[in-house]
């Protein structure tokens, strides 16, 4: 059965800390891995990763995929209170439709 | 601005009552999806539609129904057969992935509670 596992499930850090969120997956017919940020409402798209070893960056956020180890990490440097959210990892499968398998999310709280 | 609009934001249902959640998008996306989110769990797919007048069951379709009469609209009905409907419901849309690798975009969700 397809599954996406995230760790830790929750995390509390102080402003300025660097955090690493983990995502591992066992999904057949892998196409790409996605990261979303969810602040109470709509998940907003962060990254889509398709190739191993190529880091994607957006400001203080970066992510990389290891397709051999079936693993991805999301790094956030110099965290701010606005980074507090649930971070969702998801895998897009190659199927007849756009099937996306979501992990449970990591709840990040950044305290001043 | 283009986006996905879900309404209402909060909805209360009495036992035995059907309720309909609205989802409208003006992104000109072909594909639309309904997910359910429960605390501590990932999003689970209820129904999806790749084109107008066609839709398919997802992983947890029992107790739900949908229609896709227009490209912009994909309403979800939570029927009385759904025994545990209290959850956060998210609608999403995307360009069909066979055309390009684009992520799904989400609405702000509807929180459904049982009275």
PDB file of N, CA and C in Angstrom, chain A residues 31 34 36 38 40-43 45 48 50 88 92 95-100 102-104, chain B residues 33 35 37 40 42-43 45 48 50 59 88 94-98 101 103-104 106-108:
ATOM      1  N   UNK A  31       6.154   9.821  -9.525  1.00  0.00           N
ATOM      2  CA  UNK A  31       6.369  10.832 -10.561  1.00  0.00           C
ATOM      3  C   UNK A  31       7.117  12.034  -9.976  1.00  0.00           C
ATOM      4  N   UNK A  34       6.004  16.638  -3.657  1.00  0.00           N
ATOM      5  CA  UNK A  34       5.596  18.029  -3.450  1.00  0.00           C
ATOM      6  C   UNK A  34       5.630  18.383  -1.969  1.00  0.00           C
ATOM      7  N   UNK A  36       3.931  21.345   0.623  1.00  0.00           N
ATOM      8  CA  UNK A  36       2.942  22.409   0.793  1.00  0.00           C
ATOM      9  C   UNK A  36       3.059  22.965   2.211  1.00  0.00           C
ATOM     10  N   UNK A  38       0.605  24.749   5.088  1.00  0.00           N
ATOM     11  CA  UNK A  38      -0.803  24.959   5.409  1.00  0.00           C
ATOM     12  C   UNK A  38      -0.927  25.742   6.711  1.00  0.00           C
ATOM     13  N   UNK A  40      -3.804  26.944   8.627  1.00  0.00           N
ATOM     14  CA  UNK A  40      -5.226  26.930   8.982  1.00  0.00           C
ATOM     15  C   UNK A  40      -6.168  26.712   7.806  1.00  0.00           C
ATOM     16  N   UNK A  41      -5.811  27.142   6.641  1.00  0.00           N
ATOM     17  CA  UNK A  41      -6.745  27.075   5.528  1.00  0.00           C
ATOM     18  C   UNK A  41      -6.162  26.301   4.348  1.00  0.00           C
ATOM     19  N   UNK A  42      -6.045  26.974   3.204  1.00  0.00           N
ATOM     20  CA  UNK A  42      -5.603  26.284   1.992  1.00  0.00           C
ATOM     21  C   UNK A  42      -4.122  25.957   2.052  1.00  0.00           C
ATOM     22  N   UNK A  43      -3.737  24.720   1.743  1.00  0.00           N
ATOM     23  CA  UNK A  43      -2.318  24.439   1.552  1.00  0.00           C
ATOM     24  C   UNK A  43      -1.796  25.259   0.378  1.00  0.00           C
ATOM     25  N   UNK A  45       1.424  25.847  -2.264  1.00  0.00           N
ATOM     26  CA  UNK A  45       2.498  25.082  -2.877  1.00  0.00           C
ATOM     27  C   UNK A  45       3.853  25.695  -2.593  1.00  0.00           C
ATOM     28  N   UNK A  48       8.059  21.403  -6.034  1.00  0.00           N
ATOM     29  CA  UNK A  48       7.856  20.112  -6.690  1.00  0.00           C
ATOM     30  C   UNK A  48       9.226  19.582  -7.064  1.00  0.00           C
ATOM     31  N   UNK A  50      11.367  16.416  -8.811  1.00  0.00           N
ATOM     32  CA  UNK A  50      11.230  15.261  -9.687  1.00  0.00           C
ATOM     33  C   UNK A  50      12.544  14.498  -9.821  1.00  0.00           C
ATOM     34  N   UNK A  88       3.097  19.923   4.640  1.00  0.00           N
ATOM     35  CA  UNK A  88       2.618  18.672   4.066  1.00  0.00           C
ATOM     36  C   UNK A  88       3.567  18.198   2.970  1.00  0.00           C
ATOM     37  N   UNK A  92       3.172  12.527  -6.026  1.00  0.00           N
ATOM     38  CA  UNK A  92       2.330  12.412  -7.211  1.00  0.00           C
ATOM     39  C   UNK A  92       2.692  11.128  -7.936  1.00  0.00           C
ATOM     40  N   UNK A  95      -0.474   7.694 -12.804  1.00  0.00           N
ATOM     41  CA  UNK A  95      -1.678   6.863 -12.948  1.00  0.00           C
ATOM     42  C   UNK A  95      -2.532   7.489 -14.044  1.00  0.00           C
ATOM     43  N   UNK A  96      -3.715   6.972 -14.230  1.00  0.00           N
ATOM     44  CA  UNK A  96      -4.607   7.519 -15.252  1.00  0.00           C
ATOM     45  C   UNK A  96      -5.122   8.901 -14.871  1.00  0.00           C
ATOM     46  N   UNK A  97      -4.971   9.254 -13.609  1.00  0.00           N
ATOM     47  CA  UNK A  97      -5.319  10.596 -13.165  1.00  0.00           C
ATOM     48  C   UNK A  97      -4.241  11.067 -12.207  1.00  0.00           C
ATOM     49  N   UNK A  98      -4.371  12.316 -11.738  1.00  0.00           N
ATOM     50  CA  UNK A  98      -3.306  12.906 -10.913  1.00  0.00           C
ATOM     51  C   UNK A  98      -3.469  12.479  -9.462  1.00  0.00           C
ATOM     52  N   UNK A  99      -3.087  11.272  -9.160  1.00  0.00           N
ATOM     53  CA  UNK A  99      -3.255  10.771  -7.795  1.00  0.00           C
ATOM     54  C   UNK A  99      -2.121  11.276  -6.924  1.00  0.00           C
ATOM     55  N   UNK A 100      -2.478  11.911  -5.837  1.00  0.00           N
ATOM     56  CA  UNK A 100      -1.503  12.463  -4.904  1.00  0.00           C
ATOM     57  C   UNK A 100      -1.709  11.797  -3.554  1.00  0.00           C
ATOM     58  N   UNK A 102      -0.803  12.019   0.323  1.00  0.00           N
ATOM     59  CA  UNK A 102      -0.321  12.997   1.296  1.00  0.00           C
ATOM     60  C   UNK A 102       0.179  12.324   2.561  1.00  0.00           C
ATOM     61  N   UNK A 103       1.218  12.908   3.145  1.00  0.00           N
ATOM     62  CA  UNK A 103       1.646  12.525   4.475  1.00  0.00           C
ATOM     63  C   UNK A 103       0.807  13.240   5.518  1.00  0.00           C
ATOM     64  N   UNK A 104       0.990  12.902   6.805  1.00  0.00           N
ATOM     65  CA  UNK A 104       0.177  13.484   7.874  1.00  0.00           C
ATOM     66  C   UNK A 104       0.538  14.929   8.190  1.00  0.00           C
TER      67      UNK A 104
ATOM     68  N   UNK B  33     -10.765  18.173  -7.578  1.00  0.00           N
ATOM     69  CA  UNK B  33     -10.662  17.112  -6.576  1.00  0.00           C
ATOM     70  C   UNK B  33     -11.331  17.555  -5.271  1.00  0.00           C
ATOM     71  N   UNK B  35     -10.942  16.574  -1.149  1.00  0.00           N
ATOM     72  CA  UNK B  35     -10.197  15.869  -0.115  1.00  0.00           C
ATOM     73  C   UNK B  35     -10.864  16.094   1.242  1.00  0.00           C
ATOM     74  N   UNK B  37      -9.740  16.176   5.354  1.00  0.00           N
ATOM     75  CA  UNK B  37      -8.587  16.249   6.242  1.00  0.00           C
ATOM     76  C   UNK B  37      -9.063  16.099   7.680  1.00  0.00           C
ATOM     77  N   UNK B  40      -4.276  15.139  12.452  1.00  0.00           N
ATOM     78  CA  UNK B  40      -3.193  14.169  12.521  1.00  0.00           C
ATOM     79  C   UNK B  40      -3.114  13.228  11.326  1.00  0.00           C
ATOM     80  N   UNK B  42      -3.170  12.772   6.894  1.00  0.00           N
ATOM     81  CA  UNK B  42      -3.003  13.457   5.622  1.00  0.00           C
ATOM     82  C   UNK B  42      -4.324  13.651   4.921  1.00  0.00           C
ATOM     83  N   UNK B  43      -4.313  14.404   3.841  1.00  0.00           N
ATOM     84  CA  UNK B  43      -5.506  14.581   3.031  1.00  0.00           C
ATOM     85  C   UNK B  43      -5.846  13.265   2.351  1.00  0.00           C
ATOM     86  N   UNK B  45      -8.395  11.434  -0.571  1.00  0.00           N
ATOM     87  CA  UNK B  45      -9.165  11.787  -1.752  1.00  0.00           C
ATOM     88  C   UNK B  45     -10.563  11.176  -1.696  1.00  0.00           C
ATOM     89  N   UNK B  48     -12.726  12.709  -7.693  1.00  0.00           N
ATOM     90  CA  UNK B  48     -12.020  13.575  -8.600  1.00  0.00           C
ATOM     91  C   UNK B  48     -12.734  13.587  -9.942  1.00  0.00           C
ATOM     92  N   UNK B  50     -11.789  14.719 -14.092  1.00  0.00           N
ATOM     93  CA  UNK B  50     -10.775  15.195 -15.032  1.00  0.00           C
ATOM     94  C   UNK B  50     -11.372  16.046 -16.148  1.00  0.00           C
ATOM     95  N   UNK B  59     -10.427   7.405  -2.716  1.00  0.00           N
ATOM     96  CA  UNK B  59     -10.197   6.352  -1.733  1.00  0.00           C
ATOM     97  C   UNK B  59     -11.292   6.225  -0.683  1.00  0.00           C
ATOM     98  N   UNK B  88     -12.499  18.634   7.926  1.00  0.00           N
ATOM     99  CA  UNK B  88     -12.167  19.798   7.118  1.00  0.00           C
ATOM    100  C   UNK B  88     -12.106  19.327   5.665  1.00  0.00           C
ATOM    101  N   UNK B  94      -6.343  21.398 -10.884  1.00  0.00           N
ATOM    102  CA  UNK B  94      -5.041  21.403 -11.539  1.00  0.00           C
ATOM    103  C   UNK B  94      -5.217  21.273 -13.036  1.00  0.00           C
ATOM    104  N   UNK B  95      -4.169  21.723 -13.752  1.00  0.00           N
ATOM    105  CA  UNK B  95      -4.042  21.349 -15.151  1.00  0.00           C
ATOM    106  C   UNK B  95      -3.789  19.855 -15.150  1.00  0.00           C
ATOM    107  N   UNK B  96      -4.330  19.133 -16.077  1.00  0.00           N
ATOM    108  CA  UNK B  96      -4.105  17.697 -16.089  1.00  0.00           C
ATOM    109  C   UNK B  96      -2.622  17.405 -16.263  1.00  0.00           C
ATOM    110  N   UNK B  97      -2.089  16.515 -15.398  1.00  0.00           N
ATOM    111  CA  UNK B  97      -0.646  16.302 -15.327  1.00  0.00           C
ATOM    112  C   UNK B  97      -0.065  15.755 -16.620  1.00  0.00           C
ATOM    113  N   UNK B  98      -0.844  15.126 -17.417  1.00  0.00           N
ATOM    114  CA  UNK B  98      -0.304  14.605 -18.676  1.00  0.00           C
ATOM    115  C   UNK B  98       0.051  15.744 -19.610  1.00  0.00           C
ATOM    116  N   UNK B 101       3.633  19.335 -15.658  1.00  0.00           N
ATOM    117  CA  UNK B 101       3.817  19.058 -14.232  1.00  0.00           C
ATOM    118  C   UNK B 101       3.459  20.293 -13.436  1.00  0.00           C
ATOM    119  N   UNK B 103       1.346  21.687  -9.913  1.00  0.00           N
ATOM    120  CA  UNK B 103       0.745  21.188  -8.673  1.00  0.00           C
ATOM    121  C   UNK B 103      -0.737  21.505  -8.593  1.00  0.00           C
ATOM    122  N   UNK B 104      -1.409  20.818  -7.695  1.00  0.00           N
ATOM    123  CA  UNK B 104      -2.797  21.140  -7.408  1.00  0.00           C
ATOM    124  C   UNK B 104      -2.864  22.426  -6.582  1.00  0.00           C
ATOM    125  N   UNK B 106      -5.357  24.752  -4.039  1.00  0.00           N
ATOM    126  CA  UNK B 106      -6.412  24.445  -3.088  1.00  0.00           C
ATOM    127  C   UNK B 106      -7.264  25.660  -2.757  1.00  0.00           C
ATOM    128  N   UNK B 107      -8.536  25.393  -2.433  1.00  0.00           N
ATOM    129  CA  UNK B 107      -9.395  26.401  -1.840  1.00  0.00           C
ATOM    130  C   UNK B 107      -9.123  26.499  -0.348  1.00  0.00           C
ATOM    131  N   UNK B 108      -9.838  27.414   0.326  1.00  0.00           N
ATOM    132  CA  UNK B 108      -9.620  27.654   1.752  1.00  0.00           C
ATOM    133  C   UNK B 108     -10.340  26.668   2.653  1.00  0.00           C
TER     134      UNK B 108
END
